[in-house]
PDB file of C-alpha atoms in Angstrom:
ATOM      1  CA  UNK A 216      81.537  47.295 140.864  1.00 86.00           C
ATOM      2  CA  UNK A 217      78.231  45.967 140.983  1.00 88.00           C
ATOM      3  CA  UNK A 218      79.325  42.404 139.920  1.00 89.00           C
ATOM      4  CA  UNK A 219      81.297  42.363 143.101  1.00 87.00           C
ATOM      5  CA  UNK A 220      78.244  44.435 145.222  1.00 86.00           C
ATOM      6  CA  UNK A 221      81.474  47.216 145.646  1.00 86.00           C
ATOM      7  CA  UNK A 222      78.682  50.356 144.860  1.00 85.00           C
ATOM      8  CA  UNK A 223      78.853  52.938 147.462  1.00 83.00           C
ATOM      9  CA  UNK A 224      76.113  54.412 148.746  1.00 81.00           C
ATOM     10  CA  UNK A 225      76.612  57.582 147.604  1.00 79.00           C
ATOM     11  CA  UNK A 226      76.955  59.134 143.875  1.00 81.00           C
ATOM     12  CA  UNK A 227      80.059  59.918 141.748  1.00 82.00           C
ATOM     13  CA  UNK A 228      79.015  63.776 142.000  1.00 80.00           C
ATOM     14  CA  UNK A 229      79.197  63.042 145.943  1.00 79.00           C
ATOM     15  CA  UNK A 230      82.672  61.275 145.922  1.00 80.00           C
ATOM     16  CA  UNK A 231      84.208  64.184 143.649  1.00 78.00           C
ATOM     17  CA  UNK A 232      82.864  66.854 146.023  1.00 77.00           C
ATOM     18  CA  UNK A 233      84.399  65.386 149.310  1.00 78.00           C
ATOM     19  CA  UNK A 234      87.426  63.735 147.704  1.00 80.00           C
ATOM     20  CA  UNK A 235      86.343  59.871 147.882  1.00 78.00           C
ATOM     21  CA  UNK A 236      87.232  58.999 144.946  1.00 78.00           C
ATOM     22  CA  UNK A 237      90.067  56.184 145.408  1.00 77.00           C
ATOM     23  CA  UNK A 238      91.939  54.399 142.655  1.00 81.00           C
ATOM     24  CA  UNK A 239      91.807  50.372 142.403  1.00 85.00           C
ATOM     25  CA  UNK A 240      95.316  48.622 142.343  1.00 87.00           C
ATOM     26  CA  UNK A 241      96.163  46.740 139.080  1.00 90.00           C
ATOM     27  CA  UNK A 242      94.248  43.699 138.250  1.00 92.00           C
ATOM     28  CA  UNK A 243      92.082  44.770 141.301  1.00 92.00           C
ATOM     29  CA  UNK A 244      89.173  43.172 139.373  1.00 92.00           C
ATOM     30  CA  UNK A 245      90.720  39.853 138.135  1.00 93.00           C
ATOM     31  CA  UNK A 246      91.793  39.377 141.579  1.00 92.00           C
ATOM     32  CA  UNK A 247      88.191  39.256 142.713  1.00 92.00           C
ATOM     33  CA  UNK A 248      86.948  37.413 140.049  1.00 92.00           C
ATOM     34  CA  UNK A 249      89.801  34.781 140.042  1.00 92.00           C
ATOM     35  CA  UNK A 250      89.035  34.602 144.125  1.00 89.00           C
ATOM     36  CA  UNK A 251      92.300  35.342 145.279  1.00 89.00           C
ATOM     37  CA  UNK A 252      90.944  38.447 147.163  1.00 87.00           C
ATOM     38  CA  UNK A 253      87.154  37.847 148.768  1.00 84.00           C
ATOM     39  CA  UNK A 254      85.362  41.261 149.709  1.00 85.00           C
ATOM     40  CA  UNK A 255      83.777  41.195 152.882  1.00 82.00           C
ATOM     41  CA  UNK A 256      81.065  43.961 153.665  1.00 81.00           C
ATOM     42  CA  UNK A 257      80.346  44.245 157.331  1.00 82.00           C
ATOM     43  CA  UNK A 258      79.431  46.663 160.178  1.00 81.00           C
ATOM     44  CA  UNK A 259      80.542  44.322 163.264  1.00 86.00           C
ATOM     45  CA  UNK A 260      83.629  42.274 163.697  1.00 87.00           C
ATOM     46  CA  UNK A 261      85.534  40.723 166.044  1.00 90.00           C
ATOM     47  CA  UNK A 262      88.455  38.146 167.136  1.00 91.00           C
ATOM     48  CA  UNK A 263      88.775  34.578 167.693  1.00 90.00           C
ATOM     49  CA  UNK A 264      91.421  32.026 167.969  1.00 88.00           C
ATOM     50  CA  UNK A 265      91.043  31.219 164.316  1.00 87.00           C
ATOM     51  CA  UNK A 266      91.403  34.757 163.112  1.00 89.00           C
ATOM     52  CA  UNK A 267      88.481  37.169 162.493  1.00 90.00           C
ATOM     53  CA  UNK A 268      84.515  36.376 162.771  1.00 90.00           C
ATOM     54  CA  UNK A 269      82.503  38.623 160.864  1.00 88.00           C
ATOM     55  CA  UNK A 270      79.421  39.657 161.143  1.00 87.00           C
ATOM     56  CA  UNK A 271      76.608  37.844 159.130  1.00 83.00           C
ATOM     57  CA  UNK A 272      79.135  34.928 158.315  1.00 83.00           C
ATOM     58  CA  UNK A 273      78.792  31.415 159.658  1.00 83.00           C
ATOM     59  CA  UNK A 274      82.097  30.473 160.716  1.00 88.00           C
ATOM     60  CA  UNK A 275      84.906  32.795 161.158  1.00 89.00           C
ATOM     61  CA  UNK A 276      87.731  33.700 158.644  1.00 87.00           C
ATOM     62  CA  UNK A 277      91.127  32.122 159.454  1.00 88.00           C
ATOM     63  CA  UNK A 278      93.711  34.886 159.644  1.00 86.00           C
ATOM     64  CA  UNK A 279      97.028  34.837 160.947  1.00 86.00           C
ATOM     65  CA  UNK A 280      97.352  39.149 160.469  1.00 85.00           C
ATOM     66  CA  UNK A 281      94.913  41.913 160.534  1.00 83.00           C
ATOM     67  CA  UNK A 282      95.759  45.302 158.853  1.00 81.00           C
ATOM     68  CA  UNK A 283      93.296  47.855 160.254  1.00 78.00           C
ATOM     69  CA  UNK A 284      92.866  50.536 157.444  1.00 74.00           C
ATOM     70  CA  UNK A 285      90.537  52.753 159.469  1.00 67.00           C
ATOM     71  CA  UNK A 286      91.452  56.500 157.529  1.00 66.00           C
ATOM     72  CA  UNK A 287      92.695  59.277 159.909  1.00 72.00           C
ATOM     73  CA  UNK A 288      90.821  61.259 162.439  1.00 79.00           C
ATOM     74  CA  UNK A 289      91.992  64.995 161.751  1.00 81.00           C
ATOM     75  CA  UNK A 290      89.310  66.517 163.877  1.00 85.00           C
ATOM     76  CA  UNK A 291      90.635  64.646 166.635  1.00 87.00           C
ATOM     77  CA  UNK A 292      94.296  65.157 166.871  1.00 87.00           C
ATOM     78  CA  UNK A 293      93.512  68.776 166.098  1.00 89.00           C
ATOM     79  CA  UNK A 294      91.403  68.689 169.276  1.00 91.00           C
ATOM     80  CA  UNK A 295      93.683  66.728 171.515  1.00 90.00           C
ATOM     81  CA  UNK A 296      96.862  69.406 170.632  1.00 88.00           C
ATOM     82  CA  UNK A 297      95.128  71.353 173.527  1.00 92.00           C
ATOM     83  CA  UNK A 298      95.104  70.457 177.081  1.00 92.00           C
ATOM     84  CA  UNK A 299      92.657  73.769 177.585  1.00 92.00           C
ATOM     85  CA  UNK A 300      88.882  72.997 177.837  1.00 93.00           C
ATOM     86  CA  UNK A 301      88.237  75.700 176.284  1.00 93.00           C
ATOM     87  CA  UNK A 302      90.611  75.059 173.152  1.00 93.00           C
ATOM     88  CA  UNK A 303      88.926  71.524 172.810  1.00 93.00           C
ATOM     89  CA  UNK A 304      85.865  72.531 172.777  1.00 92.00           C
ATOM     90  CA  UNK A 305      86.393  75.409 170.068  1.00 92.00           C
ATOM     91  CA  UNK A 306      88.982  73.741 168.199  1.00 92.00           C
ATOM     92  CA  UNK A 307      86.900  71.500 165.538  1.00 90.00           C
ATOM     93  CA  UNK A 308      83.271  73.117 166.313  1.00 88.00           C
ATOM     94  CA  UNK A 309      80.222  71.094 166.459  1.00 89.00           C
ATOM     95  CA  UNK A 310      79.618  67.807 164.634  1.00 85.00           C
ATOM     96  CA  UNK A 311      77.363  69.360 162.544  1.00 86.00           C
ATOM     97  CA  UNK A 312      79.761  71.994 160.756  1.00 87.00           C
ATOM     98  CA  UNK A 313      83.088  72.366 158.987  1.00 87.00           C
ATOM     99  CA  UNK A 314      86.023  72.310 161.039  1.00 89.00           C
ATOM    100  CA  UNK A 315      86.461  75.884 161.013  1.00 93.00           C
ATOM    101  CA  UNK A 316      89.638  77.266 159.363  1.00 94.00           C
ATOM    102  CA  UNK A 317      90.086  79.898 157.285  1.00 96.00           C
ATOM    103  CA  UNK A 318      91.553  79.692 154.249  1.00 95.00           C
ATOM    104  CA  UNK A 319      91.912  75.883 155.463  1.00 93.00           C
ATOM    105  CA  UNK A 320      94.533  76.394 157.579  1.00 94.00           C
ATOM    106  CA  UNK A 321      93.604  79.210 160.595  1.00 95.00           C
ATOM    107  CA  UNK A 322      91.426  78.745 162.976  1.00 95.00           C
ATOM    108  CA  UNK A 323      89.915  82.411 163.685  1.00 95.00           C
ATOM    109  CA  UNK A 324      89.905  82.179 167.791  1.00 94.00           C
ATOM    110  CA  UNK A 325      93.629  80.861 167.724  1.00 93.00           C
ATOM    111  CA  UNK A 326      95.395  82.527 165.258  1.00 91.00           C
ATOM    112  CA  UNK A 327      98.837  81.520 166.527  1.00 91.00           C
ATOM    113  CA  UNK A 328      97.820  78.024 165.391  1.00 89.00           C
ATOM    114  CA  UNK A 329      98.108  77.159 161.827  1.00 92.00           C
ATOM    115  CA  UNK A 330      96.865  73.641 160.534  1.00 90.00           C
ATOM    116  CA  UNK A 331      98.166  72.415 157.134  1.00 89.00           C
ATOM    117  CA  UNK A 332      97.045  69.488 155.174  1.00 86.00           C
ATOM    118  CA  UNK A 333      93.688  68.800 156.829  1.00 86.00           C
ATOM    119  CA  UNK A 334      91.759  69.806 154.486  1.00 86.00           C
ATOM    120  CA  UNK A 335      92.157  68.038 151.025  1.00 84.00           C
ATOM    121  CA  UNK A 336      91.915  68.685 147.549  1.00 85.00           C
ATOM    122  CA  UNK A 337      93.063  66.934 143.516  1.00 78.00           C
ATOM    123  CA  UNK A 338      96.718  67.346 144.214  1.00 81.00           C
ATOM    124  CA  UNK A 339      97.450  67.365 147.780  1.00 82.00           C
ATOM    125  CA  UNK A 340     101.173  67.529 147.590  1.00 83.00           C
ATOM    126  CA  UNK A 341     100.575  70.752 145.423  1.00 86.00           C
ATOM    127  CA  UNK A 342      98.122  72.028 148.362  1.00 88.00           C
ATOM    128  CA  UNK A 343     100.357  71.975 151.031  1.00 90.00           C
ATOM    129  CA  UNK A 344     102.785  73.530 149.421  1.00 93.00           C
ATOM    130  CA  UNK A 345     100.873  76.598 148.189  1.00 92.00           C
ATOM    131  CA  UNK A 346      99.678  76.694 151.882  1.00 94.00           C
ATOM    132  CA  UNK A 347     102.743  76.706 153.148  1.00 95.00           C
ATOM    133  CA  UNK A 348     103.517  79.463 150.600  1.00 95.00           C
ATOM    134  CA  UNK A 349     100.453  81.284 152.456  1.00 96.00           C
ATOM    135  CA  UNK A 350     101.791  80.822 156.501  1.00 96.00           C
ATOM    136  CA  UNK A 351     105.214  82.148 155.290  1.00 96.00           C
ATOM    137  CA  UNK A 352     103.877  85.364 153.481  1.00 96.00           C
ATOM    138  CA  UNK A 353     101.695  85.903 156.351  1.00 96.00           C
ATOM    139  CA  UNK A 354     104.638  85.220 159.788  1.00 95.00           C
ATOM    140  CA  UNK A 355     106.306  87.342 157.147  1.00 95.00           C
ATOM    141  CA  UNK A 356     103.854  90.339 157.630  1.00 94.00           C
ATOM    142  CA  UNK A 357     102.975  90.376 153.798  1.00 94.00           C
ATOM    143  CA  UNK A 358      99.632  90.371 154.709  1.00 95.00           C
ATOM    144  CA  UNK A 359      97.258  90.298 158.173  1.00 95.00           C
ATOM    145  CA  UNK A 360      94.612  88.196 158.735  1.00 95.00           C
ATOM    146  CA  UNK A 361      90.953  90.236 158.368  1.00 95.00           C
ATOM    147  CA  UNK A 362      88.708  90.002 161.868  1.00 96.00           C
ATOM    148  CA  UNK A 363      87.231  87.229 163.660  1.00 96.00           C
ATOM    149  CA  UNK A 364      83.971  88.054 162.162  1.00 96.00           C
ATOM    150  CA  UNK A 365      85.149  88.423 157.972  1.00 97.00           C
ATOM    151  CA  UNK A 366      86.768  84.766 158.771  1.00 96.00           C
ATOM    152  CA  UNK A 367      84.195  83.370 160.322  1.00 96.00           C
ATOM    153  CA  UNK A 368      81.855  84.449 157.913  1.00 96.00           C
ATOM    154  CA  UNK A 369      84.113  83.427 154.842  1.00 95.00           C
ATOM    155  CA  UNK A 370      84.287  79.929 156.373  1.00 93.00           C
ATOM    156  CA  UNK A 371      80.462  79.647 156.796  1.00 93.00           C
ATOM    157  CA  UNK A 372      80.423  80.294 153.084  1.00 91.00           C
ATOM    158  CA  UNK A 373      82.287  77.445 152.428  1.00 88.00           C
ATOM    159  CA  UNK A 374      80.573  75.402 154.580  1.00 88.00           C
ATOM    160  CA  UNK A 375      77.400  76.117 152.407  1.00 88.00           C
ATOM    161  CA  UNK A 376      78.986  75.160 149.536  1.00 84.00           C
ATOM    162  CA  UNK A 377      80.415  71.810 150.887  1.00 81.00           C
ATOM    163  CA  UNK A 378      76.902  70.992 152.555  1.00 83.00           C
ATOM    164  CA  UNK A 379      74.875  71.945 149.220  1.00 82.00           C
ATOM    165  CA  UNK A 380      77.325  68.720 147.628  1.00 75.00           C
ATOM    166  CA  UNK A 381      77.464  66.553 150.562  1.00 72.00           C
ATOM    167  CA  UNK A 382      75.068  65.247 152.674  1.00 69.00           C
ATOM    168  CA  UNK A 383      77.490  63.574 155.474  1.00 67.00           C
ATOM    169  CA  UNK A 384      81.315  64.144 154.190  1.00 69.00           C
ATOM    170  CA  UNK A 385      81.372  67.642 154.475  1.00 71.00           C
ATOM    171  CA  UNK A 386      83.083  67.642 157.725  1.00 74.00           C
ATOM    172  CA  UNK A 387      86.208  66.361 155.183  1.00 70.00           C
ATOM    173  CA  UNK A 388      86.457  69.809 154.321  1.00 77.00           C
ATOM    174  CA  UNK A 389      87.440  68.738 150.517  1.00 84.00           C
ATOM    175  CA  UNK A 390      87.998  71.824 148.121  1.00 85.00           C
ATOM    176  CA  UNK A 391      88.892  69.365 145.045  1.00 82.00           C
ATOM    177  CA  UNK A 392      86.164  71.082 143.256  1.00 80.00           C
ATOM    178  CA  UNK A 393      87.178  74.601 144.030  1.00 83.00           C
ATOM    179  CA  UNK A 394      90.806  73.627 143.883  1.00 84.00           C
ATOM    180  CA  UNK A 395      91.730  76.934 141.161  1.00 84.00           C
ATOM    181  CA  UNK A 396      89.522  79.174 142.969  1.00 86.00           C
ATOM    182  CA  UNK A 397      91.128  78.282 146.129  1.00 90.00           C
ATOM    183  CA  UNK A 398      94.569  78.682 144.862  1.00 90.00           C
ATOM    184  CA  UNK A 399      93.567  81.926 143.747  1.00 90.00           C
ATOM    185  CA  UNK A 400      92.708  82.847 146.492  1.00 93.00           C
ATOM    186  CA  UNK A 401      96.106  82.367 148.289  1.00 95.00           C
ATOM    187  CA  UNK A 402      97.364  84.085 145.373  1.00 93.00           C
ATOM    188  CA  UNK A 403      95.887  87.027 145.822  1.00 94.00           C
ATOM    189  CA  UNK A 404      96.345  87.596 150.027  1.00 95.00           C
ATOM    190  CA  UNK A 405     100.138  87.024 148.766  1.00 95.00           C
ATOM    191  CA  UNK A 406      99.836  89.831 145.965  1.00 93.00           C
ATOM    192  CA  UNK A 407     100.380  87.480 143.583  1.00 90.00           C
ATOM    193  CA  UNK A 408      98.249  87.715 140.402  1.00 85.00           C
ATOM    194  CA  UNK A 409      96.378  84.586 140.193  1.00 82.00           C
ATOM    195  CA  UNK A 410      96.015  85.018 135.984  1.00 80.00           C
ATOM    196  CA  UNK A 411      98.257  83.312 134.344  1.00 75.00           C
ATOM    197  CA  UNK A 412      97.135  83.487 131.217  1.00 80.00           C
ATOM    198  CA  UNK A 413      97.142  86.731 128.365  1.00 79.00           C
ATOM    199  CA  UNK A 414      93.199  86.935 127.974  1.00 81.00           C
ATOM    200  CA  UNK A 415      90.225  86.164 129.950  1.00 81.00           C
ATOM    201  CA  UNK A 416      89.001  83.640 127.408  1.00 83.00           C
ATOM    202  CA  UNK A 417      92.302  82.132 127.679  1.00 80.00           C
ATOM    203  CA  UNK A 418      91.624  81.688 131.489  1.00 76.00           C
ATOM    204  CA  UNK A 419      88.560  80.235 131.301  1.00 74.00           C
ATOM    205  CA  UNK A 420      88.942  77.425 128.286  1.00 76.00           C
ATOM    206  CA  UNK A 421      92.839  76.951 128.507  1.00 73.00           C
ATOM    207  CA  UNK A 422      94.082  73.836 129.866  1.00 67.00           C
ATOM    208  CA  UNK A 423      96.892  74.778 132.953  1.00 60.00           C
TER     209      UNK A 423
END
């Protein structure tokens, strides 16, 4: 990675905490070093009849198609479900927070809304489906949602945590390093018993 100046700017701790960390393709490395992919690192771009000039480079890069791989914007297309004021401005809270949902999926002013799969985690297939678990058990009426204030409060918690290992991504709202202490958690508003093992050493030095 630093042959190829590919070193991000933040640590390996930082990636695992706010689910950054990506897998190359194969031969990812060959590639670059054979030249048949060039890495570009830029903060400005912009379009010309020859394809794409890039900021800091001399002449522009001839290109006859341009894939934009930009990520998604959760925060917004949460926000723009809501053609209230209000509900926009409430929806994804400040810049400087977590978008606040509890248990990752309700937000505690509009409990009729339930968002799954924003937040993300080691196994997100897994994720949504446990959530999904969750919103049926609660419609359900297997369990009710505490008050505004327990699930605000249980969110700010969170929040602490994801700030204390993340100085800008914590907005991601990634639980990968809480991932079992998550799941128990659904576990246990469903009355399920989150211990699946026979002993509490067993729990804790077990693999799954």
């Amino acid at each position: 990675m630093k042959k190829h100046d590919m070193v991000p700017e933040h640590s390996f701790f930082e990636a695992l905490a706010t689910c950054l960390i990506a897998i190359t393709p194969k031969d990812h490395y060959k590639r670059l070093d054979e030249g048949s992919i060039v890495l570009k690192k830029s903060k400005t771009f912009s379009f010309c009849k020859e394809g794409v000039v890039v900021e800091g480079e001399s002449s522009p890069i001839k290109s006859d198609i341009v894939i934009f791989g930009t990520g998604f914007k959760g925060d917004q297309k949460i926000t723009n479900m809501f053609t209230s004021e209000y509900f926009q401005s409430i929806a994804v809270g400040p810049i400087s927070s977590t978008v606040p949902l509890y248990r990752e999926c309700i937000h505690p002013k509009i409990p009729q809304l339930a968002v799954l799969g924003y937040s993300e985690s080691l196994a997100n297939l897994y994720t949504a489906e446990i959530r999904g678990k969750w919103l049926a058990h609660l419609i359900d009426g297997g369990f009710r949602l505490p008050s505004v204030k327990a699930m605000q409060g249980d969110i700010l918690e969170w929040e602490k945590f994801m700030k204390r290992y993340s100085r800008v991504y914590f907005r991601r709202s990634c639980i990968g390093l809480l991932h079992i202490w998550y799941n128990d958690q659904l576990c246990q508003d469903m009355g399920c018993n989150p211990r699946r093992k026979n002993s509490i050493l067993a729990e804790l030095f077990e693999i799954c």
